Coordinates of C-alpha atoms in Angstrom, one line a residue:
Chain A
X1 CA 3.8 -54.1 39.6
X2 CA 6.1 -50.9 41.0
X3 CA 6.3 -48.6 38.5
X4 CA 8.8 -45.3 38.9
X5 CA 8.9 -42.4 36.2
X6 CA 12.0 -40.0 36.3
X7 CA 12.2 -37.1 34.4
X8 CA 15.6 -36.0 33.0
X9 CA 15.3 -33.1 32.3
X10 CA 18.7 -31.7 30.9
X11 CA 19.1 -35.5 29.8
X12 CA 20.8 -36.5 26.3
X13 CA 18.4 -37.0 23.2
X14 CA 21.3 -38.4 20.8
X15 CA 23.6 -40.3 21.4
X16 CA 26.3 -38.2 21.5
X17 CA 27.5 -38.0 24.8
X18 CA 30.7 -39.8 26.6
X19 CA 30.5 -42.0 29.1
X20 CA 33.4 -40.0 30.7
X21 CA 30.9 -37.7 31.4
X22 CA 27.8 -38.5 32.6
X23 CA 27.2 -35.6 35.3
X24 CA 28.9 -32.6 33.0
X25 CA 28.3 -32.9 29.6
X26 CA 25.4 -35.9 29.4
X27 CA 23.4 -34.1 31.4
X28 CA 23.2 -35.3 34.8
X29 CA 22.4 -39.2 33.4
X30 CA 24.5 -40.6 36.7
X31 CA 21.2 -39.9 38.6
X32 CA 19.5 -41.5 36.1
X33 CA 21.5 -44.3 36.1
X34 CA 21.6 -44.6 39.8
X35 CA 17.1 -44.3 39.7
X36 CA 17.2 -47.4 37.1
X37 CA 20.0 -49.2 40.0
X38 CA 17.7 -48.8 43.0
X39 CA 14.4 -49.8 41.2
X40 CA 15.5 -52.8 39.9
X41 CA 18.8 -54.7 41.7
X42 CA 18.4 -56.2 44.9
X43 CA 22.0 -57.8 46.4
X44 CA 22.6 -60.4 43.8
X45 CA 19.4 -60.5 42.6
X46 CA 16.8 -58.6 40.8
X47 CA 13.9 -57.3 41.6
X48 CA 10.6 -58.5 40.0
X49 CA 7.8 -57.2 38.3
X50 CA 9.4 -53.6 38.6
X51 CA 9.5 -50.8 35.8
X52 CA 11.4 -48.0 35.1
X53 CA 11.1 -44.8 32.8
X54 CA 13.3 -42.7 32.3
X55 CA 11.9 -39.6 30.5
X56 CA 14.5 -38.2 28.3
X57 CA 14.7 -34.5 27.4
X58 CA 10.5 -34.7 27.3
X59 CA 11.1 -36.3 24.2
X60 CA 11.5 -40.4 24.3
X61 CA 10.8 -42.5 27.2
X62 CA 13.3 -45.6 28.1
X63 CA 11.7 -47.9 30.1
X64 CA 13.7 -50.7 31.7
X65 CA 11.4 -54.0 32.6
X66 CA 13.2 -56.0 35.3
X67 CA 11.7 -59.4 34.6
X68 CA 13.2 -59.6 31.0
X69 CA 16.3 -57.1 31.5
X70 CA 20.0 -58.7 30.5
X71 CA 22.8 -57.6 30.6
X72 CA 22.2 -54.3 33.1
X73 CA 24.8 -53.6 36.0
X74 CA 24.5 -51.9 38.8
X75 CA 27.5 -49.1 38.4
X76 CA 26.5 -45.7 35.9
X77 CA 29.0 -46.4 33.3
X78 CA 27.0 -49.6 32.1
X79 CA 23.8 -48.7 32.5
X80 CA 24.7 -45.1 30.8
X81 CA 25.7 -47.3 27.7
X82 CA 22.6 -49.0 27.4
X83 CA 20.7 -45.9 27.5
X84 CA 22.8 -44.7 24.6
X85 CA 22.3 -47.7 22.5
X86 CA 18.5 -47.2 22.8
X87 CA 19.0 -44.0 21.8
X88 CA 20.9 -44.9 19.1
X89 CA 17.8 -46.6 17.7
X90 CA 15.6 -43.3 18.1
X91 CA 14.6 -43.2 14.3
X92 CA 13.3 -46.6 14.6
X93 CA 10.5 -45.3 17.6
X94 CA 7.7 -44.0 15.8
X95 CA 4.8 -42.8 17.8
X96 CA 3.9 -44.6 20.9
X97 CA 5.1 -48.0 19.8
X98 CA 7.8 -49.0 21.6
X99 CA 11.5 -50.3 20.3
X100 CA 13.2 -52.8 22.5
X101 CA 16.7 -51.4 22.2
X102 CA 18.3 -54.3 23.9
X103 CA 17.1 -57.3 26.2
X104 CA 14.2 -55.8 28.8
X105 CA 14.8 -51.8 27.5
X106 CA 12.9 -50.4 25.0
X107 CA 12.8 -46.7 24.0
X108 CA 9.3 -44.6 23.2
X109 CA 9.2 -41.3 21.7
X110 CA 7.0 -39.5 24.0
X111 CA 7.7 -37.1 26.7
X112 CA 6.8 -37.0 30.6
X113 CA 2.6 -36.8 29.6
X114 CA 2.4 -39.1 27.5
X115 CA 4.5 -41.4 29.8
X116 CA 2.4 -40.5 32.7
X117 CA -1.0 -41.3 30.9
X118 CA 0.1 -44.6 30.0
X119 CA 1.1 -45.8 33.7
X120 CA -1.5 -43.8 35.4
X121 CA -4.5 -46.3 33.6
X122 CA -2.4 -49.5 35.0
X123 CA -1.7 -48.0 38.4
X124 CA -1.6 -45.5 41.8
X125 CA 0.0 -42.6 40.9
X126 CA 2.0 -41.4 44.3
X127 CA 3.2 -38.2 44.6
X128 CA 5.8 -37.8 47.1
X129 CA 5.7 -34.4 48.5
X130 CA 6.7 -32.8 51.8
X131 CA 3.2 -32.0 52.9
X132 CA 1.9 -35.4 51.9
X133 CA 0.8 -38.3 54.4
X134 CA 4.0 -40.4 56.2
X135 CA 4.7 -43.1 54.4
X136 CA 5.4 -44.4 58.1
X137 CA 1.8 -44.8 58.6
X138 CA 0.1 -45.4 55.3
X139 CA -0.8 -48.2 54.2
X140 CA 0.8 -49.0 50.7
X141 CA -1.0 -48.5 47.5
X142 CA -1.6 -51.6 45.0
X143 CA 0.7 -51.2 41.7
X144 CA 2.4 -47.9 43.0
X145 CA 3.7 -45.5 40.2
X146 CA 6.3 -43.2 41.9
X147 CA 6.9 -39.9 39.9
X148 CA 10.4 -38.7 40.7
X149 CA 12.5 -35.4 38.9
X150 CA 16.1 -35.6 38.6
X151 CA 18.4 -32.7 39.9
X152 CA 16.1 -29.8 39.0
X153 CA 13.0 -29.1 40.2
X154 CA 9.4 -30.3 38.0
X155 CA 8.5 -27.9 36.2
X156 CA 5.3 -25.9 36.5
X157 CA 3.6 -28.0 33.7
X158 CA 5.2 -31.3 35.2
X159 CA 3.3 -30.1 38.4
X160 CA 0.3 -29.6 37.1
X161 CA 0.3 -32.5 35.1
X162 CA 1.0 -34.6 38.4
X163 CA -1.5 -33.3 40.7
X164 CA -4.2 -34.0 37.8
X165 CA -2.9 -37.7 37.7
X166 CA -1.8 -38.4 41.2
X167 CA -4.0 -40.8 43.3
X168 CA -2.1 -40.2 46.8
X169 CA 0.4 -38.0 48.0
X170 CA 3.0 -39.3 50.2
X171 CA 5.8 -38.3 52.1
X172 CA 9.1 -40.1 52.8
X173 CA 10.5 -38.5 56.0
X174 CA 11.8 -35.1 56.9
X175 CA 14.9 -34.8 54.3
X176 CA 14.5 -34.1 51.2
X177 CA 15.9 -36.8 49.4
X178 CA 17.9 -37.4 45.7
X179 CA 15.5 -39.4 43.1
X180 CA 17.7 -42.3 43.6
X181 CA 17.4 -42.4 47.2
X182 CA 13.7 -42.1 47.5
X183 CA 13.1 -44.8 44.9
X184 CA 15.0 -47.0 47.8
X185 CA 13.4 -45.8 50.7
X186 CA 9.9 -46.1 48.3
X187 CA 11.0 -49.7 47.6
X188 CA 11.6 -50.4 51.6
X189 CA 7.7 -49.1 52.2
X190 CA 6.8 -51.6 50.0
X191 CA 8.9 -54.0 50.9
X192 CA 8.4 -53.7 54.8
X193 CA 4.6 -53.5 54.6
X194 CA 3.6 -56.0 57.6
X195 CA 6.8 -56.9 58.4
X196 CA 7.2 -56.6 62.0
X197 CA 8.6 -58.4 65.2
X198 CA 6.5 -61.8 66.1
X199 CA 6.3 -60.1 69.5
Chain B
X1 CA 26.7 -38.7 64.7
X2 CA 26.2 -41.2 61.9
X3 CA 28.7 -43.8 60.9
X4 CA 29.0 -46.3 58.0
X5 CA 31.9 -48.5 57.5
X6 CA 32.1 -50.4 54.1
X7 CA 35.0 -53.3 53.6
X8 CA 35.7 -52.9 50.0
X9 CA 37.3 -56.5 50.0
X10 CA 38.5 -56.0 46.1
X11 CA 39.2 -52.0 46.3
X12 CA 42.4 -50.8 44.9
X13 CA 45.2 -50.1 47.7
X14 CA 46.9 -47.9 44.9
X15 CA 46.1 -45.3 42.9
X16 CA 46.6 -47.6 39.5
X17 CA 43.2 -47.5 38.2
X18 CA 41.4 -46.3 35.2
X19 CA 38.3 -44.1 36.3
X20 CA 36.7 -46.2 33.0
X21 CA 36.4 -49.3 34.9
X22 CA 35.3 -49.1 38.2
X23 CA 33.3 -51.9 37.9
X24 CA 35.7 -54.0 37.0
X25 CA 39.3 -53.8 37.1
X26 CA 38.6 -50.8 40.1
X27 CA 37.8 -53.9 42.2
X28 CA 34.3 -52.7 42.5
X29 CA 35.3 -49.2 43.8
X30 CA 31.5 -48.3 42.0
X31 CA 30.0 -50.3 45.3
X32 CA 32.1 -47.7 47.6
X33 CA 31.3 -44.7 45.8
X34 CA 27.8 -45.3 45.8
X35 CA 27.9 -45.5 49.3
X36 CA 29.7 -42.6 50.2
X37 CA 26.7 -40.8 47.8
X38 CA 23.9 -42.7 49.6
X39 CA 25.6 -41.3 53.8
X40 CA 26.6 -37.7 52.7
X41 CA 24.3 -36.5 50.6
X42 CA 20.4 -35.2 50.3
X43 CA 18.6 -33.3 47.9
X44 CA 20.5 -30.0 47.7
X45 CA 22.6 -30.7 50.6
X46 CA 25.0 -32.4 52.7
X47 CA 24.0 -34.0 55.7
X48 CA 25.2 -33.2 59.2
X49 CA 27.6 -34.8 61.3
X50 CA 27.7 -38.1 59.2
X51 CA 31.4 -40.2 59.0
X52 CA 31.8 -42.6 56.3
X53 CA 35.1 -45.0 56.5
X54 CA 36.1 -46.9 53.1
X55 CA 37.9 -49.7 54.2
X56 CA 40.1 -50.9 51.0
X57 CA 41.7 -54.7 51.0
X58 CA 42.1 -54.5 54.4
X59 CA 45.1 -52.3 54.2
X60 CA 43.6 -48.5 54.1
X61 CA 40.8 -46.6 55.3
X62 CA 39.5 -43.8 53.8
X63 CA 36.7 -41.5 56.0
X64 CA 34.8 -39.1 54.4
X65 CA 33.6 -36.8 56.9
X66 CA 30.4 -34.2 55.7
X67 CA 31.3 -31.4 58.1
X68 CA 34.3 -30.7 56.6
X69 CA 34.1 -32.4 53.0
X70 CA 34.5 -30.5 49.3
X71 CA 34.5 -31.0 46.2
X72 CA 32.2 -34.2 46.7
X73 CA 30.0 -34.7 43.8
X74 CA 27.2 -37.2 43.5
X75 CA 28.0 -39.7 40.6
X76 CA 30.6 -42.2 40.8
X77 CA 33.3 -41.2 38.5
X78 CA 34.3 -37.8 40.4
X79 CA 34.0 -39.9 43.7
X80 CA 36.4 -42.2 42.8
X81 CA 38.9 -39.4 41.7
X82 CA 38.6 -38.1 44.9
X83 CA 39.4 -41.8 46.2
X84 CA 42.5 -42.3 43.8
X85 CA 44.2 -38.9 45.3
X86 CA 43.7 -39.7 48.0
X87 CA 45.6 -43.3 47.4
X88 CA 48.3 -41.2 45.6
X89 CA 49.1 -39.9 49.5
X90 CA 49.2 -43.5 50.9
X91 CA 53.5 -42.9 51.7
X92 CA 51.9 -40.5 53.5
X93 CA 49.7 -42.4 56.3
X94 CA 51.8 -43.7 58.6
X95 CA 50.8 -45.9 61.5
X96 CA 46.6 -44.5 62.4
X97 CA 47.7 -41.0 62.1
X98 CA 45.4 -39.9 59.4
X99 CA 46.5 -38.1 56.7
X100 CA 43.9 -35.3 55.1
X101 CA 43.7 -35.7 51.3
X102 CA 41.5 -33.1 49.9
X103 CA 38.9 -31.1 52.3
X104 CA 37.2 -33.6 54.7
X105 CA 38.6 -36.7 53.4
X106 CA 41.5 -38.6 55.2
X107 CA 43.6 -41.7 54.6
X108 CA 44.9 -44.3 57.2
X109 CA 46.8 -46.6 57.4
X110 CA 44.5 -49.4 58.9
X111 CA 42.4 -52.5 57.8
X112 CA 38.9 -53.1 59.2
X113 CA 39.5 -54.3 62.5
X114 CA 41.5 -51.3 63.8
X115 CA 38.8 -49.0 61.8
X116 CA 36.0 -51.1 64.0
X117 CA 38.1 -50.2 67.0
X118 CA 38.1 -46.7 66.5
X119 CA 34.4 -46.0 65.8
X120 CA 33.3 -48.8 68.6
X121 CA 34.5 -47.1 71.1
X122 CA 32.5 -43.6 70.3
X123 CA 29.3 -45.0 69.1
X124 CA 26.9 -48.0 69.2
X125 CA 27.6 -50.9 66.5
X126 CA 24.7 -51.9 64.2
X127 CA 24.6 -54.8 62.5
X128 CA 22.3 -55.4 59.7
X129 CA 21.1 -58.9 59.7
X130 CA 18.3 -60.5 57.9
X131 CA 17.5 -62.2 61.5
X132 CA 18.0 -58.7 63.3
X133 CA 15.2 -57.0 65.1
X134 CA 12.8 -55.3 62.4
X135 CA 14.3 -51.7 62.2
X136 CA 10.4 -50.7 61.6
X137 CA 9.3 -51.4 65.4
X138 CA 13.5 -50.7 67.1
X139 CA 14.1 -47.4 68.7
X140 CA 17.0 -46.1 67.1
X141 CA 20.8 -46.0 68.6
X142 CA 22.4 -43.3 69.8
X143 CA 25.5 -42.5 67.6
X144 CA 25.0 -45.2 65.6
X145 CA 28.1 -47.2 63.7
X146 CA 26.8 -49.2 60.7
X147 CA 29.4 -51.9 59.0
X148 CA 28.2 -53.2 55.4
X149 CA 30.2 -55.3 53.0
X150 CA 30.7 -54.1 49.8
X151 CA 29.1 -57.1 47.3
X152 CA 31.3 -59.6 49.1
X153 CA 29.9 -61.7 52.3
X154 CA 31.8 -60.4 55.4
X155 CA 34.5 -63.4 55.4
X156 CA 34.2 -65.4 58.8
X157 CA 37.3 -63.3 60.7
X158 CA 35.5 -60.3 59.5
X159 CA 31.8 -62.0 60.6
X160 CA 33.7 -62.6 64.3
X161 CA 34.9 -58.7 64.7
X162 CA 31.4 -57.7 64.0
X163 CA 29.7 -60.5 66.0
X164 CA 32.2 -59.2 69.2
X165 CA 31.8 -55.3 68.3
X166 CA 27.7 -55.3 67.7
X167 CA 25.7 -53.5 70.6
X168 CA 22.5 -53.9 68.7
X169 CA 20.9 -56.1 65.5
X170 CA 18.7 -55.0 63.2
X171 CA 17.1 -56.1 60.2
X172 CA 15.8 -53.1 57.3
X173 CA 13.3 -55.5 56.0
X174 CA 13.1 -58.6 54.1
X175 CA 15.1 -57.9 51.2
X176 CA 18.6 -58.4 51.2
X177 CA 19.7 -54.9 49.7
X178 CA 23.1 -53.6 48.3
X179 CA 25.5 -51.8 50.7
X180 CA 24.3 -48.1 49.4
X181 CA 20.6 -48.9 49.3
X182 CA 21.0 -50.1 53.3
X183 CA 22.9 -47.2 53.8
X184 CA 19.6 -45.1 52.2
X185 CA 17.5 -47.0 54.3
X186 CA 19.2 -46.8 57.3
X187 CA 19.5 -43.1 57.1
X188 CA 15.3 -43.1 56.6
X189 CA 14.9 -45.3 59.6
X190 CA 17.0 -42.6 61.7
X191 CA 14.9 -39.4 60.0
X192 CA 11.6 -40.9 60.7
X193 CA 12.2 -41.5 64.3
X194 CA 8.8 -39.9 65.4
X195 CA 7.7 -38.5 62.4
X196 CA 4.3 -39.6 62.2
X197 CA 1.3 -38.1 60.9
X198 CA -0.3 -35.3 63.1
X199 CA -4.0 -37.9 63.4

């Protein structure tokens, strides 16, 4: 399994935001939005065995499973409005039980450690970091978990907590890269692993 | 300099749409915004010297250049908007004179073969093809022109431009990806020429 955690941090935990707004008033969701797109669509197709968590305002956790998930489209709008209908099941998440909101998403109230915790005992935690290893010429972890931050920065605790967990620390080129955009290049590591010319 | 030309087969040719639906009665327009997201922008940044051309029902072109561009946002709403006033100009574009729209983005008058022309002759063509050379072991192209279809199949007259225009074909692995995650990809092969770990 690929597994990628995003943390939103200025992302909505009601759900009272418009879809009219997704990069002003919701809080930056479109990246969010766009991380959930490149983890889990291929073209006309979708991915499988990949999961995605989005960590909301360090406060619930909506994870996206791409071998049940219905109903999900690539474009923000959509995907934006499935986020807000798990949210606007929030009271039913009580501790670390998760609701499934709709087909394949399911909302968690627990925040980017408790998140973390839970994927790091199933998989590699990769950091992806400019000083880390080229993901050129490593060879690709078994069940990858990709931690990614949305438009800010991690935080110091976020950083602390991810050097504790992380298993390997990659890097993806030169650029620095949005979340969404190194989820897809992260996918195309995987994804090209031994696949070379027959010469 | 980078180029990436997407046919938008369904895209509007008018500036009649509701920002609400891109997905659907926008013709798609979500696929295009995506990728003008995926070539122009990086974490905190704006890439250098990178051209992308929005080619909508065959009839306009719109080219987004990142020298020059404002106003250019991430998500997919503000893109489009930027996209629409553009259309609102289309009286304006006569003949392939382009017509600048907002800062760094210009409309033509001009379908996808006369858009192929024009970046042909100034760069090398790339087709992405699953049986293409495996972009992992090419050496990159110098100024290279990528053409992607938006989540249409070229159509066979459009198949035929390419076949004649292509210098080079590659493959980005063996996933068949969505035109913004190539785009993504693409760019990574490009930055990681050479970049290699220091053993």
């Amino acid at each position: 399994m690929r597994q990628f955690v995003i943390i939103g941090h200025d992302a909505p935990t009601t759900p009272d935001f418009s879809l009219d707004d997704l990069a002003g008033a919701a809080g930056r969701l479109d990246v969010l939005c766009r991380c959930v797109s490149a983890a889990v669509f291929l073209s006309h197709d979708i991915r499988e065995d990949v999961r995605v968590h989005l960590v909301l305002g360090d406060e619930y956790t909506v994870t996206v499973d791409s071998e049940t998930v219905r109903r999900l489209n690539p474009d923000e709008r959509s995907t934006a409005a499935l986020i807000r209908t798990a949210l606007e099941e929030r009271e039913e998440a009580i501790g670390h039980i998760p609701v499934e909101t709709s087909p394949g998403i399911s909302l968690t109230r627990r925040g980017f450690e408790g998140t973390l915790e839970d994927v790091a005992t199933a998989g590699t935690v990769v950091q992806l970091h400019a000083d880390g290893d080229p993901a050129v010429d490593a060879t690709p972890p078994t069940g990858p978990v990709f931690v990614l931050s949305d438009h800010r920065d991690f935080t110091d605790e976020e950083q602390d907590l991810l050097d504790d967990a992380a298993d390997q620390r990659l890097s993806l080129g030169p650029q620095p890269l949005h979340a969404n955009h190194a989820i897809t290049v992260a996918h195309n590591f995987l994804d090209t692993d031994g696949y070379r010319s027959d010469e």
